[in-house]
XYZ file of C-alpha atoms in Angstrom:
556
model
C 22.295 -3.694 36.261
C 18.732 -5.055 36.223
C 16.644 -3.591 33.763
C 13.555 -1.108 34.861
C 10.202 -2.706 33.784
C 6.967 -0.584 32.476
C 4.012 -1.739 33.884
C 1.377 -2.271 31.491
C -0.617 0.606 32.860
C 1.312 3.211 31.466
C 2.217 1.493 28.254
C -1.442 1.736 27.683
C -1.411 5.430 28.603
C 1.204 6.123 26.421
C -0.143 4.183 23.821
C -3.669 5.994 24.012
C -2.019 9.167 24.913
C 0.401 9.482 21.320
C -2.523 7.942 19.275
C -5.113 10.732 20.107
C -2.737 13.846 19.971
C -1.348 12.138 16.665
C -5.240 12.255 15.441
C -6.102 15.672 16.903
C -2.766 17.089 15.667
C -3.196 15.494 11.962
C -7.175 16.805 12.630
C -6.175 20.359 13.054
C -3.513 20.699 10.641
C -5.699 19.085 7.818
C -8.870 22.031 9.517
C -6.041 25.102 9.059
C -5.188 23.839 5.853
C -8.850 23.763 4.599
C -9.753 26.658 5.730
C -6.554 28.841 4.451
C -6.856 27.278 1.145
C -11.166 27.063 0.565
C -12.647 29.333 3.382
C -11.730 33.100 0.932
C -13.268 31.704 -1.878
C -15.899 30.265 0.446
C -17.272 34.226 1.853
C -16.555 34.953 -2.490
C -19.399 32.701 -3.219
C -21.773 33.433 -0.740
C -21.318 36.743 -1.645
C -21.797 36.126 -5.026
C -25.105 34.549 -3.700
C -26.314 38.139 -3.356
C -26.168 39.418 -7.167
C -28.972 37.522 -8.212
C -30.561 40.824 -8.830
C -27.473 41.857 -10.408
C -27.097 39.173 -13.180
C -30.384 39.342 -14.048
C -30.053 42.979 -15.192
C -27.071 42.571 -16.720
C -28.847 39.001 -18.571
C -31.127 41.735 -19.850
C -28.437 43.882 -21.241
C -26.525 41.208 -23.415
C -30.171 40.125 -24.807
C -30.891 43.878 -25.825
C -27.398 44.161 -27.781
C -26.096 40.660 -28.580
C -22.605 42.386 -27.729
C -21.100 43.296 -23.891
C -18.856 45.986 -25.814
C -21.483 47.223 -27.734
C -24.197 47.015 -24.834
C -21.587 48.828 -22.669
C -20.345 51.665 -26.085
C -24.283 52.160 -26.604
C -25.479 53.177 -23.294
C -22.854 55.779 -22.934
C -23.364 57.032 -26.430
C -27.315 57.731 -24.718
C -25.451 60.613 -23.227
C -25.474 64.479 -24.734
C -23.273 66.693 -25.371
C -19.577 66.953 -26.132
C -17.085 64.477 -23.354
C -13.732 65.125 -22.510
C -10.974 63.360 -23.649
C -11.134 61.309 -20.525
C -15.304 60.647 -19.959
C -15.720 57.710 -22.362
C -12.507 55.955 -19.792
C -14.206 56.788 -16.959
C -17.582 55.872 -17.488
C -16.434 52.501 -18.757
C -14.398 51.774 -15.805
C -17.991 52.782 -13.812
C -20.341 50.914 -16.368
C -20.314 47.741 -13.794
C -20.293 49.739 -10.484
C -23.213 51.674 -12.019
C -24.842 48.507 -13.060
C -24.456 47.365 -9.148
C -26.209 50.035 -7.956
C -29.241 50.094 -9.641
C -30.088 46.392 -8.819
C -29.372 47.929 -5.897
C -32.001 50.483 -5.596
C -34.284 48.419 -7.640
C -33.732 45.623 -5.554
C -34.405 47.690 -2.209
C -36.907 49.535 -3.470
C -39.001 46.428 -4.734
C -38.734 44.698 -1.591
C -40.487 47.464 0.531
C -43.096 48.846 -1.440
C -46.448 47.161 -2.893
C -48.947 46.829 -5.186
C -52.035 49.215 -4.806
C -54.156 49.127 -8.095
C -51.740 50.310 -10.778
C -49.089 52.165 -9.361
C -46.727 51.370 -6.704
C -47.202 52.305 -2.882
C -44.372 52.837 -0.630
C -44.399 50.544 2.267
C -42.895 52.474 4.929
C -43.213 50.103 7.860
C -41.374 47.423 6.667
C -38.478 50.470 5.056
C -35.090 51.214 6.451
C -35.825 54.501 4.892
C -37.934 56.878 5.896
C -41.185 58.181 3.557
C -38.904 61.087 2.451
C -36.324 58.757 0.900
C -38.033 56.353 -0.404
C -40.494 59.221 -2.160
C -36.547 60.244 -3.485
C -35.636 56.724 -4.350
C -38.854 56.581 -6.141
C -38.811 59.142 -8.457
C -35.018 58.537 -9.012
C -35.308 54.789 -9.606
C -33.004 54.159 -13.212
C -33.032 51.531 -15.077
C -30.032 48.705 -16.401
C -30.919 50.330 -19.921
C -29.652 53.551 -19.189
C -27.588 53.841 -16.455
C -26.556 56.931 -17.553
C -29.998 58.476 -17.203
C -29.777 62.469 -16.165
C -25.974 62.596 -16.889
C -24.206 65.393 -19.670
C -20.817 65.539 -21.031
C -18.700 66.781 -20.188
C -18.491 65.001 -16.739
C -16.893 68.223 -14.472
C -20.667 69.623 -15.829
C -22.440 67.182 -13.116
C -20.790 67.710 -9.943
C -24.327 68.527 -8.333
C -26.237 66.267 -9.913
C -25.045 62.895 -7.541
C -26.409 62.108 -4.039
C -24.187 59.463 -2.299
C -26.693 59.199 -0.066
C -29.552 60.055 1.353
C -29.729 61.956 4.590
C -26.969 64.047 3.330
C -29.616 67.218 3.685
C -32.418 68.329 6.384
C -35.154 66.615 7.493
C -37.686 69.445 6.432
C -36.400 70.001 2.761
C -37.551 68.329 -0.166
C -35.766 66.702 -2.758
C -34.782 69.015 -5.564
C -36.291 68.910 -9.195
C -33.910 69.068 -11.936
C -36.194 70.115 -15.444
C -34.065 69.746 -18.503
C -34.436 71.784 -21.715
C -37.366 69.869 -23.009
C -39.646 70.656 -19.464
C -38.785 66.945 -18.771
C -37.604 65.826 -14.861
C -34.107 64.576 -14.976
C -33.748 61.838 -12.375
C -30.638 61.887 -9.790
C -27.825 59.619 -9.621
C -28.018 58.186 -5.832
C -25.756 56.084 -4.705
C -27.063 53.376 -2.328
C -24.981 52.752 0.759
C -23.187 49.275 -0.356
C -22.145 47.675 3.081
C -19.986 45.193 2.074
C -17.993 46.695 -0.988
C -19.168 44.521 -3.785
C -18.489 46.979 -6.124
C -15.461 47.902 -6.037
C -14.638 43.769 -6.594
C -16.726 43.225 -9.085
C -15.628 42.432 -12.536
C -17.205 41.283 -16.146
C -15.470 38.533 -18.051
C -17.036 36.811 -21.207
C -18.345 33.086 -22.394
C -14.308 32.509 -22.151
C -13.493 34.330 -19.191
C -11.964 37.233 -21.057
C -12.012 40.732 -18.696
C -14.012 43.259 -20.306
C -14.578 45.863 -17.002
C -14.628 46.212 -13.473
C -11.194 45.192 -11.218
C -9.156 43.388 -12.501
C -7.088 41.094 -9.717
C -3.947 38.399 -9.780
C -6.017 36.651 -6.868
C -8.191 33.418 -7.623
C -11.580 34.710 -8.462
C -15.260 33.158 -7.602
C -17.499 33.540 -10.224
C -21.014 33.278 -11.524
C -22.352 32.309 -15.172
C -24.804 35.041 -16.505
C -27.309 32.774 -18.747
C -29.429 34.199 -21.825
C -31.843 31.449 -23.212
C -29.872 28.715 -21.267
C -26.780 29.777 -22.323
C -23.708 31.268 -20.924
C -22.869 34.780 -22.421
C -20.565 36.344 -19.269
C -19.488 35.622 -16.087
C -19.215 38.052 -12.505
C -16.191 37.858 -11.169
C -15.687 38.770 -7.496
C -12.972 39.159 -5.358
C -12.585 37.327 -2.314
C -12.898 40.494 0.931
C -10.211 38.851 2.495
C -6.385 38.312 1.656
C -3.860 35.631 2.448
C -3.394 36.960 6.039
C -6.955 37.943 6.749
C -7.520 34.235 6.263
C -4.703 33.456 8.693
C -5.584 35.661 11.190
C -8.841 33.981 11.376
C -7.569 30.183 11.042
C -8.130 28.333 14.068
C -4.277 28.225 14.939
C -4.165 32.166 15.032
C -6.993 33.222 17.559
C -7.719 29.541 19.134
C -4.523 28.671 21.193
C -6.348 28.686 24.204
C -8.674 26.096 22.747
C -5.920 24.030 21.525
C -4.547 23.904 24.689
C -7.411 22.854 26.388
C -7.920 19.709 24.379
C -4.348 18.910 24.213
C -5.512 18.891 27.916
C -8.605 17.397 27.587
C -7.199 14.652 25.550
C -4.071 14.078 28.259
C -6.722 13.858 30.881
C -9.316 11.486 28.695
C -5.912 9.267 27.640
C -4.812 8.668 31.165
C -8.514 8.024 32.130
C -8.660 5.354 29.342
C -5.499 3.984 30.038
C -6.230 2.884 33.096
C -9.557 1.376 32.057
C -7.804 -0.271 29.890
C -5.464 -2.114 31.899
C -7.373 -2.461 34.892
C -9.475 -5.153 32.417
C -6.687 -6.288 31.125
C -4.207 -6.582 33.739
C -6.501 -8.655 36.604
C -6.819 -11.559 33.897
C -3.385 -11.510 32.748
C -1.652 -11.394 36.604
C -3.922 -14.881 36.605
C -2.756 -16.462 33.875
C 1.068 -15.196 35.490
C 0.008 -17.011 38.282
C -1.258 -20.064 36.531
C 2.056 -20.096 34.497
C 3.962 -19.642 38.187
C 2.001 -22.861 39.180
C 3.011 -25.031 36.932
C 6.396 -24.226 36.623
C 6.105 -25.816 40.294
C 4.906 -28.321 39.517
C 1.153 -27.840 40.317
C -0.406 -28.967 37.153
C -3.722 -29.361 38.535
C -4.348 -25.756 39.239
C -6.892 -23.956 36.787
C -7.052 -20.578 36.115
C -10.967 -19.025 35.127
C -11.323 -16.329 33.245
C -15.058 -15.711 31.904
C -14.034 -13.867 28.741
C -14.952 -13.831 24.955
C -11.509 -12.994 23.551
C -7.759 -14.051 23.138
C -6.990 -14.024 26.914
C -9.953 -16.319 27.258
C -9.011 -18.760 24.541
C -5.671 -18.280 26.202
C -6.833 -19.167 29.872
C -8.506 -22.105 28.122
C -5.077 -23.140 26.613
C -3.338 -22.955 29.871
C -5.949 -24.929 31.912
C -5.648 -27.873 29.122
C -1.736 -27.672 28.789
C -1.808 -28.150 32.572
C -4.306 -31.495 32.312
C -2.007 -32.567 29.400
C 1.273 -32.115 32.501
C -0.511 -33.154 35.058
C -1.476 -36.729 32.400
C 2.238 -36.949 31.960
C 3.136 -36.616 35.480
C 1.336 -38.970 36.036
C 2.034 -41.285 33.516
C 5.737 -40.549 34.337
C 5.574 -41.702 37.727
C 3.902 -44.959 36.708
C 6.385 -45.769 34.182
C 9.169 -45.580 36.899
C 6.842 -47.414 39.478
C 5.955 -49.869 36.816
C 9.871 -50.464 35.485
C 10.932 -50.599 39.067
C 8.236 -53.069 40.112
C 8.998 -54.931 36.629
C 12.992 -55.028 37.495
C 12.833 -55.953 40.850
C 10.731 -59.046 40.041
C 13.480 -60.759 38.400
C 16.143 -59.280 40.526
C 14.832 -60.714 43.608
C 14.615 -64.041 41.672
C 17.867 -63.987 40.850
C 19.166 -63.274 44.210
C 17.297 -65.610 45.850
C 18.844 -68.541 43.404
C 21.988 -66.747 44.066
C 22.102 -66.572 47.606
C 20.822 -70.121 48.301
C 23.848 -70.853 46.014
C 26.654 -69.267 48.775
C 24.904 -70.385 51.611
C 24.990 -74.101 49.900
C 21.513 -74.527 50.341
C 21.374 -75.367 46.377
C 23.956 -76.411 44.010
C 24.832 -74.529 40.510
C 22.875 -77.605 38.799
C 21.971 -77.302 35.065
C 18.441 -76.948 35.845
C 19.282 -74.267 38.397
C 21.359 -72.305 36.140
C 18.736 -72.499 33.340
C 16.720 -70.729 35.317
C 18.329 -68.527 36.603
C 18.771 -67.838 32.892
C 15.510 -67.376 32.272
C 15.391 -64.282 34.632
C 18.156 -62.619 32.498
C 16.242 -63.348 29.696
C 13.523 -62.024 30.988
C 15.380 -58.566 32.467
C 17.252 -58.856 28.867
C 13.931 -58.633 26.903
C 12.494 -56.060 29.678
C 15.699 -53.549 28.995
C 15.465 -53.730 25.521
C 11.787 -52.377 24.587
C 12.077 -50.094 27.191
C 15.087 -49.240 25.016
C 12.765 -49.522 22.148
C 10.153 -47.535 23.297
C 12.366 -44.385 24.295
C 13.715 -44.356 20.929
C 10.255 -44.374 19.717
C 9.214 -41.137 21.592
C 12.231 -39.851 21.128
C 11.158 -40.353 17.379
C 15.085 -42.083 16.528
C 13.586 -45.560 16.073
C 16.105 -46.866 12.870
C 14.265 -47.774 10.238
C 15.791 -49.143 7.581
C 13.480 -49.994 5.020
C 13.193 -52.408 1.650
C 10.749 -53.982 -0.578
C 8.802 -56.026 1.580
C 6.328 -59.234 1.098
C 4.717 -58.858 4.796
C 2.413 -61.310 3.524
C 5.597 -63.690 3.624
C 6.784 -62.739 7.005
C 3.281 -63.418 8.447
C 3.439 -66.884 6.841
C 7.214 -67.531 8.229
C 5.939 -66.506 11.555
C 3.423 -68.566 11.856
C 5.197 -71.916 11.125
C 7.797 -70.395 14.163
C 4.751 -69.875 16.609
C 2.953 -73.668 15.292
C 4.564 -75.742 17.887
C 3.422 -73.335 20.546
C -0.050 -72.975 19.121
C -0.309 -76.841 19.577
C 0.859 -77.417 22.820
C -1.071 -74.942 24.107
C -4.080 -76.705 22.178
C -4.521 -73.529 19.894
C -6.361 -73.989 16.326
C -4.112 -71.435 13.937
C -5.878 -70.749 10.425
C -4.385 -68.027 7.618
C -5.563 -66.969 4.746
C -4.470 -63.866 2.317
C -2.117 -62.507 -0.014
C 0.267 -60.293 0.253
C 1.904 -57.026 -1.567
C 4.918 -55.460 -2.052
C 5.536 -52.510 0.172
C 8.244 -50.246 1.712
C 9.332 -51.813 5.221
C 11.916 -53.126 7.791
C 11.466 -56.614 7.372
C 13.354 -56.769 11.625
C 11.011 -54.895 12.369
C 7.258 -55.921 11.168
C 8.823 -59.305 11.942
C 9.351 -58.196 15.814
C 5.180 -56.964 15.428
C 3.881 -59.935 13.921
C 5.850 -61.585 16.797
C 4.377 -59.416 19.252
C 0.604 -60.024 17.666
C 1.083 -63.945 17.629
C 2.206 -63.892 20.774
C -0.302 -62.066 22.285
C -2.700 -64.259 21.093
C -0.971 -67.399 21.947
C -0.624 -65.873 26.055
C -4.373 -64.470 25.676
C -6.729 -67.536 24.485
C -8.047 -70.138 26.159
C -7.454 -73.836 25.635
C -9.077 -74.982 22.781
C -9.528 -71.796 20.671
C -9.104 -70.794 17.634
C -6.423 -67.809 16.500
C -7.623 -66.477 12.680
C -5.264 -64.511 10.311
C -5.985 -62.739 6.822
C -5.987 -59.765 5.169
C -7.621 -57.579 3.215
C -6.385 -55.355 -0.061
C -7.578 -52.704 -2.699
C -5.213 -50.381 -4.616
C -4.633 -48.164 -1.466
C -3.977 -50.135 1.780
C -2.636 -53.737 2.884
C -4.254 -54.713 6.165
C -4.003 -57.675 8.297
C -6.583 -59.190 11.044
C -5.076 -61.370 13.498
C -8.617 -62.547 15.982
C -8.812 -64.676 18.646
C -11.113 -66.628 20.513
C -11.954 -65.913 24.183
C -9.762 -64.453 27.000
C -12.515 -61.354 25.794
C -11.988 -57.829 26.484
C -14.289 -55.615 28.223
C -14.871 -51.710 26.797
C -12.740 -50.337 29.597
C -9.630 -53.248 28.816
C -9.545 -52.385 25.170
C -9.366 -48.914 25.436
C -6.319 -48.939 28.007
C -5.087 -52.504 25.888
C -1.228 -50.759 24.154
C -0.831 -48.602 26.703
C 2.833 -49.325 28.393
C 2.781 -51.828 30.975
C -0.904 -52.686 31.164
C -2.050 -56.507 31.502
C -5.658 -57.739 31.022
C -4.488 -60.686 33.442
C -1.469 -59.806 35.111
C -1.235 -63.512 37.435
C -1.737 -64.994 33.751
C 0.836 -62.709 31.824
C 3.506 -63.349 34.644
C 3.679 -66.906 34.258
C 4.552 -66.827 30.598
C 7.112 -64.316 30.568
C 4.763 -61.111 29.425
C 6.521 -57.638 30.753
C 3.062 -55.778 29.141
C 5.249 -53.880 26.768
C 5.154 -55.635 23.555
C 1.540 -53.924 22.358
C 3.171 -51.079 23.086
C 5.833 -50.905 20.870
C 4.413 -52.834 18.118
C 2.467 -49.428 17.815
C 5.245 -47.285 18.016
C 7.032 -49.542 15.326
C 3.782 -49.429 12.833
C 3.806 -45.431 13.147
C 7.188 -45.577 12.474
C 6.379 -47.503 9.571
C 4.059 -45.409 8.197
C 1.496 -47.868 9.205
C -1.850 -48.236 12.219
C -2.454 -50.967 14.756
C -6.066 -50.539 16.445
C -7.371 -53.022 18.435
C -11.065 -53.940 18.252
C -13.444 -56.897 19.850
C -12.957 -60.052 17.154
C -15.806 -61.861 15.972
C -14.483 -65.215 17.760
C -15.685 -63.287 21.364
C -11.710 -62.446 21.741
C -9.469 -59.773 20.258
C -8.609 -58.644 17.037
C -6.172 -56.359 15.923
C -6.141 -54.624 12.445
C -2.429 -54.058 11.267
C -3.027 -51.321 7.822
C -0.207 -49.525 5.654
C -1.229 -47.449 2.965
C 0.205 -48.177 -0.150
C 1.497 -44.592 -1.548
C 4.747 -47.028 -1.084
C 3.968 -49.158 -2.525
C 6.674 -50.743 -4.997
C 6.566 -52.655 -8.428
């Protein structure tokens, strides 16, 4: 059963969609956790900022009494009369709320009056209360140092003394004046509207955050320090107006589900659009690369893919183009190799066939001379096949070498002596000078290289010419130079030297029995032995062969 393919556009879409959804979900989860954890405290901190005037009043009270307990007790004792058994407890619990109410009235009065001469004048144009209400507020404006002014013990006797709001009387009614037994005007206790309900959530703590008065709470409070002379003397504590359930009720996940669904829909559409654009952006060059790979598999090595991009796809297209060029070169080399090999085999085989047919027809007899000519063709075929086999082994990195301590100069001198007769017959002068070194070499393989180099010099040096062999060595390397006189080589011929079946003078080489494989095989053998073989123009006007080995394998 054939596996179902997943298009690249779908892969991009799923990847972008899932990534975006994960990011959004995690972000909303963090928002959920943050709001649930921090929002109630944030609200309380904002509300504490509205208690600046109360904080200043409490600081002044502490400065006057130097202790919170003393301050509360002293201000309660300012009330005249005989207290009921529970009056002191009631006033202690009421003290902080009363200080808050006083600060609220003072702040409102100061914000809506201005000074004219020495007495404050009511600015009714900016006041929320009318002229009569502000007049009542002015006459009954309390002091934080006398929060219970006008009260008498027992507290039950003051029921007609409280005014919880200004609007509890007819508009035409004038405020009542309360006169004490000394003939002085008593102030009424007037409670300002507490729209935020702060007074019921306030508590007072000392400098060590020990509870003093106010509303106890088990939930986390927000604190505002009270400073006196640069020192914290207490804290105002405020319980948040929002409970855990209230925080959840305003949470993003609880009351904005429609918006959350809309976010997911928009995310889906955005991911789809981005995926299509990305898929289109990447799919076209990928399709071109796929077509290029198909062309290469079909043998069209001249195909080139054009992708003008400065990214990995552009790099991949360049690599594929280079691969196509290399494969094309290898294919042409292979075809040339087959053509050259068949050509080299065809010549001696044709000669042998002609000689054998002549003997079969009785035209030529099997004389020693004729048999020797046939043997030369057989030896030529044998050398060609041996060279081809050695090159094949070298290409497959299977060329066998038996390394042993060897003096390369000794091998060179020996082979020069073996070739001396040939050089004399060709009227070529040969000179040698140098020194040896102990290297790890395969003696037979090294000898094969020297034989090829000497044969090449003998074959391509004109009569009356010269061949010079000398060595140069240092602590790191041993180098043999083989220089000969013209025939010389052009720069183009020099670059092609060492290629298989390449001959500088094809007719001359055939006359001397060359196959065009000697230098190519020598290069492979030298590489297998860990050395290098290079070709340059010789100072003598012909060819210079530079054979070099490093002494890292030097045997002492």
